[in-house]
Amino acid sequence: MSDDIGIFEAMHTCRSIRYLKPDPVPDELIHKILDAAIRAPTGSNRQSWHFLVIKDAATRKMIQSHYKRAFDVYVPMAASMPPREGVSVTAMDRVVKSATHLAEHLHEAPVLIMPLLVNEQGAVSGEGPLQSLMRKSIYSSIYPAVQNILLAARALGLGACLTTLHLMYEEEIAKVLGFPENVESMCLIPIGWPAANFGPVKRVPVEEVSSLDRYGRPL
């Protein structure tokens, strides 16, 4: 466990760790991760978030059951899509293998963190340009906090990954977890001691995913 790695090292080695050991994670580390999450920027400083920490075994199993159902629906569709240029079939096969493992063993992760959006005073309801702006602002505000969770976990030597498949059965899960009507799940982050290695995160080069002044103009 080490939290003295640099921010760029954390970013460059923050792989999605889908193979996690069932060993317990100390509460103080989870608190440290959440304390990092709430330091993230948020639109108008509304902080319209809540972080549900799930440790109960039966609850984790319930979520895994819904997650696996969603995974079984999603995989055939994803398999029919060609890999992005520059991403090898071998690399995609590794992703599918690890994703399958996560779907089958999600409940074995000792901690699940579920970032929630708290829709205060109907801020994301209604139609029109202003409502559209508010909706995008509030929804997008959760993800800097999510990235802080992932980076904090990496700094502490913990494995984690970001996933959203459980949202296919969001209503069923929300009912069991007791969400008020104005609260919705945005994603799910299983956390545990890694059973796979951290390492360089491979991505398409910057030059292929960036532009200057106009879309498509080389940087």
CSV table of C-alpha atoms in Angstrom, one decimal:
chain,number,residue,atom,x,y,z
A,1,MET,CA,0.0,0.0,0.0
A,2,SER,CA,1.5,3.3,-1.0
A,3,ASP,CA,-0.1,6.8,-1.5
A,4,ASP,CA,3.2,8.5,-2.4
A,5,ILE,CA,3.1,7.9,-6.2
A,6,GLY,CA,2.9,11.0,-8.4
A,7,ILE,CA,-0.4,12.0,-10.0
A,8,PHE,CA,0.9,11.3,-13.5
A,9,GLU,CA,2.1,7.9,-12.5
A,10,ALA,CA,-1.3,7.2,-11.0
A,11,MET,CA,-3.0,8.3,-14.2
A,12,HIS,CA,-0.7,6.3,-16.5
A,13,THR,CA,-1.1,3.1,-14.5
A,14,CYS,CA,-4.7,3.3,-13.4
A,15,ARG,CA,-5.9,0.2,-15.2
A,16,SER,CA,-9.5,-1.1,-14.8
A,17,ILE,CA,-8.8,-3.9,-12.3
A,18,ARG,CA,-11.6,-6.4,-12.7
A,19,TYR,CA,-9.9,-9.2,-10.9
A,20,LEU,CA,-10.2,-8.4,-7.2
A,21,LYS,CA,-9.4,-10.4,-4.0
A,22,PRO,CA,-12.2,-10.9,-1.5
A,23,ASP,CA,-9.9,-9.8,1.4
A,24,PRO,CA,-11.5,-6.9,3.4
A,25,VAL,CA,-10.5,-3.3,2.8
A,26,PRO,CA,-10.0,-1.2,6.0
A,27,ASP,CA,-12.7,1.4,6.6
A,28,GLU,CA,-10.2,4.1,6.9
A,29,LEU,CA,-9.0,3.5,3.4
A,30,ILE,CA,-12.6,3.7,2.0
A,31,HIS,CA,-13.0,7.0,4.0
A,32,LYS,CA,-9.8,8.3,2.5
A,33,ILE,CA,-11.0,7.5,-1.0
A,34,LEU,CA,-14.4,9.2,-0.4
A,35,ASP,CA,-12.6,12.2,1.1
A,36,ALA,CA,-10.7,12.4,-2.2
A,37,ALA,CA,-14.0,12.1,-4.1
A,38,ILE,CA,-15.6,15.1,-2.5
A,39,ARG,CA,-12.7,17.3,-3.3
A,40,ALA,CA,-13.6,17.1,-7.0
A,41,PRO,CA,-15.1,20.1,-8.8
A,42,THR,CA,-18.8,20.3,-9.2
A,43,GLY,CA,-21.1,22.6,-11.1
A,44,SER,CA,-21.9,25.7,-9.1
A,45,ASN,CA,-20.5,23.9,-6.1
A,46,ARG,CA,-23.9,22.2,-5.7
A,47,GLN,CA,-22.3,18.9,-4.6
A,48,SER,CA,-25.4,17.1,-5.6
A,49,TRP,CA,-23.8,13.7,-4.9
A,50,HIS,CA,-24.0,10.9,-2.4
A,51,PHE,CA,-21.7,7.9,-2.2
A,52,LEU,CA,-23.3,4.6,-1.2
A,53,VAL,CA,-20.7,2.2,0.2
A,54,ILE,CA,-22.0,-1.4,-0.1
A,55,LYS,CA,-20.3,-4.1,2.1
A,56,ASP,CA,-23.2,-6.4,3.0
A,57,ALA,CA,-22.7,-9.7,1.3
A,58,ALA,CA,-26.4,-10.3,0.4
A,59,THR,CA,-26.7,-6.8,-1.1
A,60,ARG,CA,-23.6,-7.3,-3.2
A,61,LYS,CA,-25.0,-10.6,-4.4
A,62,MET,CA,-28.3,-8.9,-5.3
A,63,ILE,CA,-26.4,-6.3,-7.4
A,64,GLN,CA,-24.3,-8.9,-9.0
A,65,SER,CA,-27.4,-10.9,-10.1
A,66,HIS,CA,-28.8,-7.9,-11.9
A,67,TYR,CA,-25.4,-7.0,-13.3
A,68,LYS,CA,-24.9,-10.4,-14.7
A,69,ARG,CA,-28.4,-10.3,-16.4
A,70,ALA,CA,-27.4,-7.0,-18.0
A,71,PHE,CA,-24.0,-8.3,-19.0
A,72,ASP,CA,-25.7,-11.3,-20.8
A,73,VAL,CA,-27.8,-8.8,-22.8
A,74,TYR,CA,-25.0,-6.4,-23.5
A,75,VAL,CA,-22.2,-8.9,-24.6
A,76,PRO,CA,-23.8,-10.0,-27.9
A,77,MET,CA,-24.4,-6.4,-29.0
A,78,ALA,CA,-20.8,-5.4,-28.0
A,79,ALA,CA,-19.4,-8.5,-29.8
A,80,SER,CA,-21.0,-7.4,-33.0
A,81,MET,CA,-19.1,-4.1,-33.0
A,82,PRO,CA,-15.7,-4.0,-34.8
A,83,PRO,CA,-12.8,-2.9,-32.5
A,84,ARG,CA,-11.6,0.6,-32.9
A,85,GLU,CA,-8.8,1.1,-35.3
A,86,GLY,CA,-5.5,0.6,-33.5
A,87,VAL,CA,-7.0,-1.7,-30.9
A,88,SER,CA,-6.1,-5.3,-31.5
A,89,VAL,CA,-8.5,-8.2,-31.4
A,90,THR,CA,-6.2,-9.8,-28.8
A,91,ALA,CA,-6.6,-6.7,-26.6
A,92,MET,CA,-10.4,-6.8,-27.0
A,93,ASP,CA,-10.4,-10.5,-26.1
A,94,ARG,CA,-8.6,-9.7,-22.9
A,95,VAL,CA,-11.2,-7.0,-22.0
A,96,VAL,CA,-14.1,-9.4,-22.7
A,97,LYS,CA,-12.4,-12.1,-20.5
A,98,SER,CA,-11.9,-9.7,-17.6
A,99,ALA,CA,-15.4,-8.2,-18.0
A,100,THR,CA,-16.9,-11.7,-17.9
A,101,HIS,CA,-14.9,-12.4,-14.7
A,102,LEU,CA,-16.3,-9.2,-13.2
A,103,ALA,CA,-19.9,-10.1,-14.1
A,104,GLU,CA,-19.6,-13.5,-12.6
A,105,HIS,CA,-17.6,-12.4,-9.4
A,106,LEU,CA,-18.8,-8.8,-8.8
A,107,HIS,CA,-20.2,-9.8,-5.4
A,108,GLU,CA,-16.8,-11.1,-4.3
A,109,ALA,CA,-15.4,-7.6,-4.3
A,110,PRO,CA,-15.4,-6.6,-0.6
A,111,VAL,CA,-16.6,-3.1,-1.3
A,112,LEU,CA,-18.9,-1.5,-4.0
A,113,ILE,CA,-19.1,2.2,-4.2
A,114,MET,CA,-22.2,3.5,-6.0
A,115,PRO,CA,-22.0,7.3,-6.8
A,116,LEU,CA,-25.5,8.7,-6.7
A,117,LEU,CA,-27.0,11.9,-8.1
A,118,VAL,CA,-29.3,13.8,-5.7
A,119,ASN,CA,-31.7,15.8,-7.9
A,120,GLU,CA,-32.5,18.8,-5.6
A,121,GLN,CA,-35.6,20.8,-6.3
A,122,GLY,CA,-36.2,19.2,-9.7
A,123,ALA,CA,-33.0,20.6,-11.2
A,124,VAL,CA,-32.8,18.0,-14.0
A,125,SER,CA,-36.5,17.9,-14.8
A,126,GLY,CA,-38.4,19.8,-17.5
A,127,GLU,CA,-37.5,20.8,-21.1
A,128,GLY,CA,-35.8,23.7,-22.7
A,129,PRO,CA,-32.2,25.1,-23.2
A,130,LEU,CA,-31.8,26.0,-19.5
A,131,GLN,CA,-33.1,22.6,-18.3
A,132,SER,CA,-30.8,20.9,-20.8
A,133,LEU,CA,-27.8,22.9,-19.5
A,134,MET,CA,-28.7,22.1,-15.9
A,135,ARG,CA,-29.1,18.4,-16.7
A,136,LYS,CA,-25.8,18.1,-18.4
A,137,SER,CA,-24.0,20.2,-15.7
A,138,ILE,CA,-25.4,18.1,-12.8
A,139,TYR,CA,-24.9,14.7,-14.5
A,140,SER,CA,-21.4,15.5,-15.6
A,141,SER,CA,-20.4,16.8,-12.2
A,142,ILE,CA,-20.3,13.3,-10.7
A,143,TYR,CA,-17.5,12.1,-12.9
A,144,PRO,CA,-14.6,14.2,-11.6
A,145,ALA,CA,-15.5,12.7,-8.2
A,146,VAL,CA,-15.5,9.2,-9.8
A,147,GLN,CA,-12.1,9.8,-11.3
A,148,ASN,CA,-10.8,10.9,-7.9
A,149,ILE,CA,-12.1,7.7,-6.5
A,150,LEU,CA,-10.2,5.7,-9.1
A,151,LEU,CA,-7.0,7.6,-8.7
A,152,ALA,CA,-7.2,7.5,-4.9
A,153,ALA,CA,-7.7,3.7,-5.0
A,154,ARG,CA,-4.7,3.4,-7.3
A,155,ALA,CA,-2.6,5.6,-5.0
A,156,LEU,CA,-3.5,3.3,-2.1
A,157,GLY,CA,-2.7,0.1,-4.0
A,158,LEU,CA,-6.3,-0.9,-4.4
A,159,GLY,CA,-7.9,-2.2,-7.6
A,160,ALA,CA,-11.0,-0.6,-8.9
A,161,CYS,CA,-13.0,-0.1,-12.2
A,162,LEU,CA,-15.8,2.0,-13.4
A,163,THR,CA,-18.9,0.3,-14.8
A,164,THR,CA,-22.6,1.1,-15.5
A,165,LEU,CA,-24.2,-2.2,-16.6
A,166,HIS,CA,-26.3,-2.4,-13.4
A,167,LEU,CA,-28.2,0.7,-14.6
A,168,MET,CA,-30.2,-1.6,-17.0
A,169,TYR,CA,-32.0,-2.7,-13.8
A,170,GLU,CA,-31.8,0.6,-12.0
A,171,GLU,CA,-35.3,0.6,-10.7
A,172,GLU,CA,-35.1,-2.8,-9.2
A,173,ILE,CA,-31.8,-2.0,-7.5
A,174,ALA,CA,-33.0,1.4,-6.3
A,175,LYS,CA,-36.1,-0.1,-4.7
A,176,VAL,CA,-34.0,-2.6,-2.6
A,177,LEU,CA,-31.5,0.1,-1.6
A,178,GLY,CA,-34.2,2.5,-0.6
A,179,PHE,CA,-33.5,5.4,-2.9
A,180,PRO,CA,-35.8,8.4,-2.6
A,181,GLU,CA,-37.5,9.4,-5.8
A,182,ASN,CA,-35.0,12.2,-6.4
A,183,VAL,CA,-31.9,10.0,-6.1
A,184,GLU,CA,-30.4,7.9,-9.0
A,185,SER,CA,-27.4,5.8,-9.4
A,186,MET,CA,-24.8,7.0,-11.9
A,187,CYS,CA,-22.3,4.2,-12.0
A,188,LEU,CA,-20.7,1.5,-9.9
A,189,ILE,CA,-17.1,1.0,-8.7
A,190,PRO,CA,-16.0,-2.3,-7.2
A,191,ILE,CA,-13.0,-1.9,-5.0
A,192,GLY,CA,-10.6,-4.5,-3.5
A,193,TRP,CA,-7.0,-5.6,-3.3
A,194,PRO,CA,-5.9,-6.4,-6.9
A,195,ALA,CA,-5.6,-9.9,-8.1
A,196,ALA,CA,-4.1,-8.5,-11.4
A,197,ASN,CA,-1.2,-6.2,-12.0
A,198,PHE,CA,-1.2,-2.4,-12.4
A,199,GLY,CA,0.6,-1.4,-15.5
A,200,PRO,CA,0.8,1.1,-18.3
A,201,VAL,CA,-2.6,2.1,-19.7
A,202,LYS,CA,-2.5,1.8,-23.5
A,203,ARG,CA,-4.5,4.3,-25.5
A,204,VAL,CA,-4.9,5.6,-29.0
A,205,PRO,CA,-2.2,8.4,-29.4
A,206,VAL,CA,-3.2,12.0,-28.5
A,207,GLU,CA,-2.7,13.1,-32.1
A,208,GLU,CA,-5.6,10.8,-33.2
A,209,VAL,CA,-8.1,12.1,-30.7
A,210,SER,CA,-7.5,15.8,-30.6
A,211,SER,CA,-8.0,18.8,-32.8
A,212,LEU,CA,-7.0,22.5,-32.9
A,213,ASP,CA,-9.6,25.3,-33.2
A,214,ARG,CA,-11.9,23.2,-35.5
A,215,TYR,CA,-12.9,19.6,-35.3
A,216,GLY,CA,-10.6,17.5,-37.4
A,217,ARG,CA,-7.8,20.1,-37.7
A,218,PRO,CA,-4.5,18.5,-36.6
A,219,LEU,CA,-3.2,19.7,-33.2
